Coordinates of C-alpha atoms in Angstrom, one line a residue:
M18 CA 21.4 62.4 37.0
G19 CA 19.5 63.3 33.9
V20 CA 19.1 61.8 30.4
K21 CA 22.3 61.0 28.7
P22 CA 23.1 60.7 25.0
L23 CA 23.1 57.1 24.1
E24 CA 26.4 57.5 22.0
D25 CA 28.1 57.7 25.4
A26 CA 26.7 54.4 26.6
D27 CA 28.9 51.3 26.7
I28 CA 26.2 49.1 25.1
L29 CA 28.4 46.4 23.5
R30 CA 30.3 45.8 26.9
F31 CA 27.0 44.3 28.1
Y32 CA 25.5 43.0 24.9
R33 CA 28.3 40.8 23.9
P34 CA 28.4 38.5 27.0
A35 CA 24.6 38.4 27.4
S36 CA 23.1 35.0 26.6
K37 CA 19.5 36.3 26.6
R38 CA 18.8 39.7 25.0
L39 CA 15.4 41.6 25.1
L40 CA 15.3 44.2 22.4
L41 CA 12.1 46.2 22.4
F42 CA 11.2 48.9 19.8
D43 CA 8.3 51.2 19.4
Y44 CA 7.5 51.9 15.7
D45 CA 6.2 55.3 14.8
G46 CA 8.7 58.0 15.9
T47 CA 11.2 55.4 17.0
L48 CA 12.0 53.2 14.0
T49 CA 10.5 55.6 11.6
D50 CA 9.7 59.3 11.4
I51 CA 6.3 60.4 12.2
V52 CA 4.7 61.6 8.9
Q53 CA 1.4 63.0 8.0
D54 CA 0.3 59.9 6.2
P55 CA 1.1 56.9 8.5
S56 CA 0.7 54.4 5.6
Q57 CA 3.9 56.0 4.2
A58 CA 6.0 55.2 7.2
L59 CA 7.5 52.0 5.9
L60 CA 11.0 50.6 6.7
G61 CA 13.2 50.1 3.6
E62 CA 14.4 46.7 2.8
P63 CA 18.0 47.1 4.0
V64 CA 16.6 47.9 7.5
L65 CA 14.0 45.0 7.4
E66 CA 16.9 42.6 6.5
V67 CA 19.1 43.8 9.4
I68 CA 16.3 43.5 11.9
Q69 CA 15.5 40.0 10.6
E70 CA 19.1 39.0 10.9
L71 CA 19.3 40.5 14.4
A72 CA 16.1 38.5 15.5
S73 CA 17.5 35.2 13.8
N74 CA 20.3 35.1 16.5
P75 CA 19.0 32.7 19.1
K76 CA 20.3 35.0 22.0
N77 CA 18.0 37.7 20.8
H78 CA 14.4 38.2 21.6
V79 CA 13.2 41.1 19.3
W80 CA 9.9 42.7 19.7
I81 CA 8.0 45.4 18.0
I82 CA 5.6 47.0 20.5
S83 CA 3.4 49.5 18.7
G84 CA 0.1 51.4 18.7
R85 CA -0.5 50.1 15.2
D86 CA -3.0 47.4 14.5
R87 CA -2.6 43.8 13.8
D88 CA -3.1 44.0 10.1
F89 CA -0.2 46.6 9.7
L90 CA 2.2 44.8 11.9
G91 CA 1.4 41.4 10.4
K92 CA 1.9 42.7 6.8
E93 CA 5.2 44.4 7.6
F94 CA 6.8 41.9 10.0
G95 CA 4.7 38.7 9.9
H96 CA 7.3 36.9 7.7
M97 CA 10.0 37.6 10.3
R98 CA 10.7 35.8 13.5
L99 CA 9.8 38.8 15.5
G100 CA 7.5 39.2 18.6
L101 CA 4.8 41.7 17.9
V102 CA 2.5 43.9 20.1
A103 CA -0.3 45.7 18.6
E104 CA -2.5 48.6 20.0
H105 CA -0.2 49.4 22.8
G106 CA -0.7 45.8 24.4
A107 CA -4.1 44.8 23.4
F108 CA -2.8 42.0 21.1
M109 CA 0.5 40.1 21.2
R110 CA 1.9 37.5 18.9
Y111 CA 4.9 35.4 19.7
P112 CA 7.8 34.8 17.3
G113 CA 7.0 31.9 14.9
S114 CA 3.3 31.9 15.6
K115 CA 0.5 33.2 13.4
D116 CA -2.1 33.6 16.2
W117 CA -2.8 36.9 18.0
L118 CA -3.6 36.7 21.8
N119 CA -6.3 39.0 22.8
K120 CA -5.4 40.6 26.1
C121 CA -8.8 42.4 26.5
E122 CA -11.3 39.9 25.3
S123 CA -13.1 39.6 28.7
A124 CA -13.2 43.3 29.6
D125 CA -16.3 45.4 29.8
M126 CA -16.3 47.8 26.8
N127 CA -19.4 49.9 27.7
W128 CA -17.1 52.9 28.2
K129 CA -16.4 53.2 24.5
E130 CA -19.9 54.6 23.7
H131 CA -19.5 57.4 26.2
V132 CA -15.9 58.2 25.2
E133 CA -16.7 58.3 21.5
S134 CA -19.7 60.7 22.0
K135 CA -17.3 63.2 23.7
M136 CA -14.7 62.7 21.0
M137 CA -17.3 63.3 18.3
D138 CA -18.0 66.8 19.8
Y139 CA -14.4 67.8 18.7
V140 CA -14.3 66.0 15.2
G141 CA -15.2 68.5 12.6
T142 CA -14.6 71.5 14.6
A143 CA -10.8 71.0 14.7
P144 CA -9.1 70.8 11.2
G145 CA -7.6 67.4 10.5
S146 CA -9.1 65.6 13.4
F147 CA -10.6 62.0 13.5
I148 CA -11.1 59.2 15.7
E149 CA -9.1 55.8 15.6
R150 CA -11.1 52.9 17.0
K151 CA -9.1 50.1 18.7
A152 CA -9.9 47.0 20.6
A153 CA -8.8 48.4 23.9
A154 CA -8.8 52.2 23.2
L155 CA -10.3 55.1 21.4
V156 CA -8.0 57.8 20.1
Y157 CA -8.6 61.2 19.0
L158 CA -6.0 62.5 16.6
K159 CA -5.2 65.7 14.8
E160 CA -3.4 64.7 11.7
K161 CA -2.4 68.3 10.7
F162 CA -0.1 68.6 13.7
W163 CA 1.6 71.6 12.2
F164 CA -1.4 73.9 13.0
S165 CA -0.4 76.2 15.7
D166 CA -3.5 75.7 17.7
Y167 CA -3.5 71.8 17.7
G168 CA -2.9 71.5 21.4
M169 CA -6.0 73.5 22.4
S170 CA -8.6 71.0 21.4
T171 CA -6.7 68.1 22.6
D172 CA -6.1 69.7 25.9
K173 CA -9.9 70.5 26.3
L174 CA -11.0 67.0 25.3
R175 CA -8.5 65.4 27.8
K176 CA -9.8 67.4 30.7
S177 CA -13.4 66.8 29.8
L178 CA -12.8 63.0 29.8
E179 CA -10.9 63.0 32.9
K180 CA -13.8 64.4 34.8
T181 CA -16.0 61.5 34.3
I182 CA -14.6 58.4 32.5
P183 CA -11.9 57.1 34.9
I184 CA -14.4 57.4 37.8
R185 CA -16.9 55.0 36.2
W186 CA -14.6 52.6 34.4
P187 CA -11.0 51.2 34.7
V188 CA -10.0 53.5 31.9
D189 CA -6.9 55.9 31.7
I190 CA -6.9 59.1 29.7
T191 CA -3.6 60.1 28.3
S192 CA -2.3 62.6 25.8
G193 CA 0.6 62.6 23.4
K194 CA 1.8 64.0 20.2
C195 CA -1.5 65.4 18.7
I196 CA -3.7 62.7 20.4
V197 CA -5.9 62.1 23.3
E198 CA -6.3 58.3 24.0
A199 CA -8.7 56.6 26.3
R200 CA -7.7 53.0 27.1
L201 CA -8.3 50.2 29.5
R202 CA -6.0 50.7 32.6
F203 CA -4.6 47.2 32.5
I204 CA -3.7 47.4 28.7
H205 CA -0.4 49.0 28.2
K206 CA 3.2 48.5 26.9
G207 CA 4.4 48.1 30.4
Q208 CA 2.3 45.2 31.2
I209 CA 3.5 43.3 28.1
V210 CA 7.1 44.2 29.0
R211 CA 6.9 42.9 32.5
Q212 CA 5.5 39.7 31.1
L213 CA 8.2 39.2 28.6
A214 CA 10.8 39.9 31.1
Q215 CA 9.4 37.3 33.5
E216 CA 9.3 34.8 30.6
I217 CA 12.6 35.3 28.9
K218 CA 14.6 36.3 32.0
P219 CA 17.1 38.3 29.9
D220 CA 20.5 39.5 31.1
F221 CA 20.5 42.5 28.5
E222 CA 17.7 44.8 27.7
L223 CA 17.3 47.6 25.1
C224 CA 14.1 49.4 24.9
A225 CA 13.4 52.5 22.7
G226 CA 10.4 54.6 22.3
D227 CA 9.4 58.3 21.7
D228 CA 6.0 59.0 23.4
L229 CA 4.1 58.9 26.6
T230 CA 2.8 55.3 26.0
D231 CA 6.5 54.2 25.9
E232 CA 7.1 55.5 29.4
D233 CA 5.2 52.5 30.8
M234 CA 7.9 50.3 29.2
F235 CA 10.7 52.4 30.7
R236 CA 9.2 52.4 34.0
A237 CA 8.6 48.5 34.1
L238 CA 12.1 47.8 33.1
H239 CA 13.7 50.0 35.7
A240 CA 11.4 48.4 38.4
S241 CA 12.8 44.9 37.5
D242 CA 15.4 43.0 39.5
M243 CA 17.8 43.1 36.7
P244 CA 21.1 45.0 37.3
Q245 CA 20.5 48.5 35.9
T246 CA 23.8 48.5 34.2
N247 CA 22.4 45.9 31.8
V248 CA 19.3 48.1 31.1
F249 CA 19.2 50.7 28.3
T250 CA 15.9 52.6 28.1
V251 CA 16.2 55.2 25.2
I252 CA 13.8 58.1 24.6
V253 CA 13.9 59.3 21.0
G254 CA 13.4 62.9 20.0
G255 CA 12.6 65.7 22.5
H256 CA 12.1 64.8 26.1
G257 CA 11.2 66.4 29.4
S258 CA 12.9 65.9 32.8
D259 CA 10.0 63.6 33.8
T260 CA 10.9 60.8 31.4
Y261 CA 11.8 57.3 33.0
A262 CA 14.4 56.8 30.1
Q263 CA 18.1 56.9 30.9
W264 CA 19.4 57.6 27.5
C265 CA 18.3 59.6 24.5
L266 CA 18.7 59.7 20.7
T267 CA 17.8 62.6 18.4
E268 CA 15.8 60.7 15.7
P269 CA 14.7 57.4 14.3
V270 CA 17.7 57.2 12.1
D271 CA 19.9 57.0 15.1
V272 CA 17.8 54.1 16.5
I273 CA 18.4 52.2 13.2
G274 CA 22.0 53.0 13.5
N275 CA 22.1 51.1 16.8
V276 CA 20.2 48.2 15.2
F277 CA 23.0 48.1 12.5
M278 CA 25.7 48.2 15.3
L279 CA 24.2 45.3 17.1
Q280 CA 23.9 43.3 14.0
Q281 CA 27.6 44.0 13.2
A282 CA 28.6 43.1 16.7
D283 CA 26.9 39.6 16.3
R284 CA 28.7 39.1 13.1
S285 CA 32.2 40.1 14.3
G286 CA 31.8 38.8 17.9
G287 CA 33.2 42.0 19.3
V288 CA 33.5 45.8 19.0
E289 CA 36.8 45.7 17.2
G290 CA 36.7 45.9 13.4
K291 CA 36.6 48.2 10.5
G292 CA 34.4 51.3 11.0
A293 CA 34.3 51.3 14.8
L294 CA 34.4 54.8 16.1
L295 CA 35.4 54.9 19.8
N296 CA 34.7 57.7 22.3
N297 CA 37.2 57.3 25.4
G298 CA 37.4 53.6 24.7
K299 CA 33.6 53.2 24.4
P300 CA 31.6 52.4 21.2
R301 CA 29.7 55.7 20.2
G302 CA 26.2 54.2 20.0
S303 CA 24.5 54.8 16.9
K304 CA 27.5 56.7 15.5
W305 CA 29.3 53.4 15.3
L306 CA 27.6 52.7 11.9
P307 CA 25.9 55.7 10.3
V308 CA 22.8 54.8 8.1
S309 CA 21.5 56.7 5.1
R310 CA 18.1 58.1 5.7
S311 CA 17.2 57.0 2.1
A312 CA 17.6 53.4 3.4
L313 CA 14.8 53.8 6.0
I314 CA 11.7 54.4 4.0
R315 CA 10.3 52.7 0.9
A316 CA 7.7 53.8 -1.5
N317 CA 4.2 52.5 -0.5
P318 CA 3.0 50.3 -3.4

């Protein structure tokens, strides 16, 4: 059937009557634009306030599921009653708790030494490249992703790692936007999403992401027993025909528009009201409440 624009989805028809809603958002590339300096990708206060209000509704279970580390997520969202998942599923923190659960504390990590050695062969030879060290993963990144040849080194590195690492250890090698990642096979966003769906048993699910690591979430949700009419998996930005998402949005500002839409629906109790734009009787997704891009990013102090 193909991926369809989310503005054509009848989201509020299923959101309104739902008693348990699971709302899942990736961070970089989904809630914020991907920028050269990740420390500058910070949500503006108006957006944070809306997310906090959305999460304060007892019907809503809102989770940020990101590749970012615990320090960043704790600093940005720790004061809010949100569920947080760091490093693609290595750590999770339930709403209202200050404790992070380590999902990989008993795993054999000897593979890291071998992966890092191979990655180091590429660091220094490719402009703007470096290694990000995480609890359950090692990531080779090319920060200057506008270089025309950025894909060459990442492709070579991925193929080199694939020849040996997965054979010796339960480690997957994946590539995404300017990255090659080696991570424990059982640590991924899909595993967390399955766990949350089993615990919460929602009757409405919205999940937005923009990269290969988010496909695990999409796949997990579509494999659940929940009626698929109540599941909205959304790929942000460019996408290929092999995505598991059913819906698409152009950019993060559209995702935030949907967050504002759901907040307004909670306040009004329905789709009626000032500012509602309808498309053949259906709410037009993120177009229902346009958001200024200047509200999305704040200056990094």
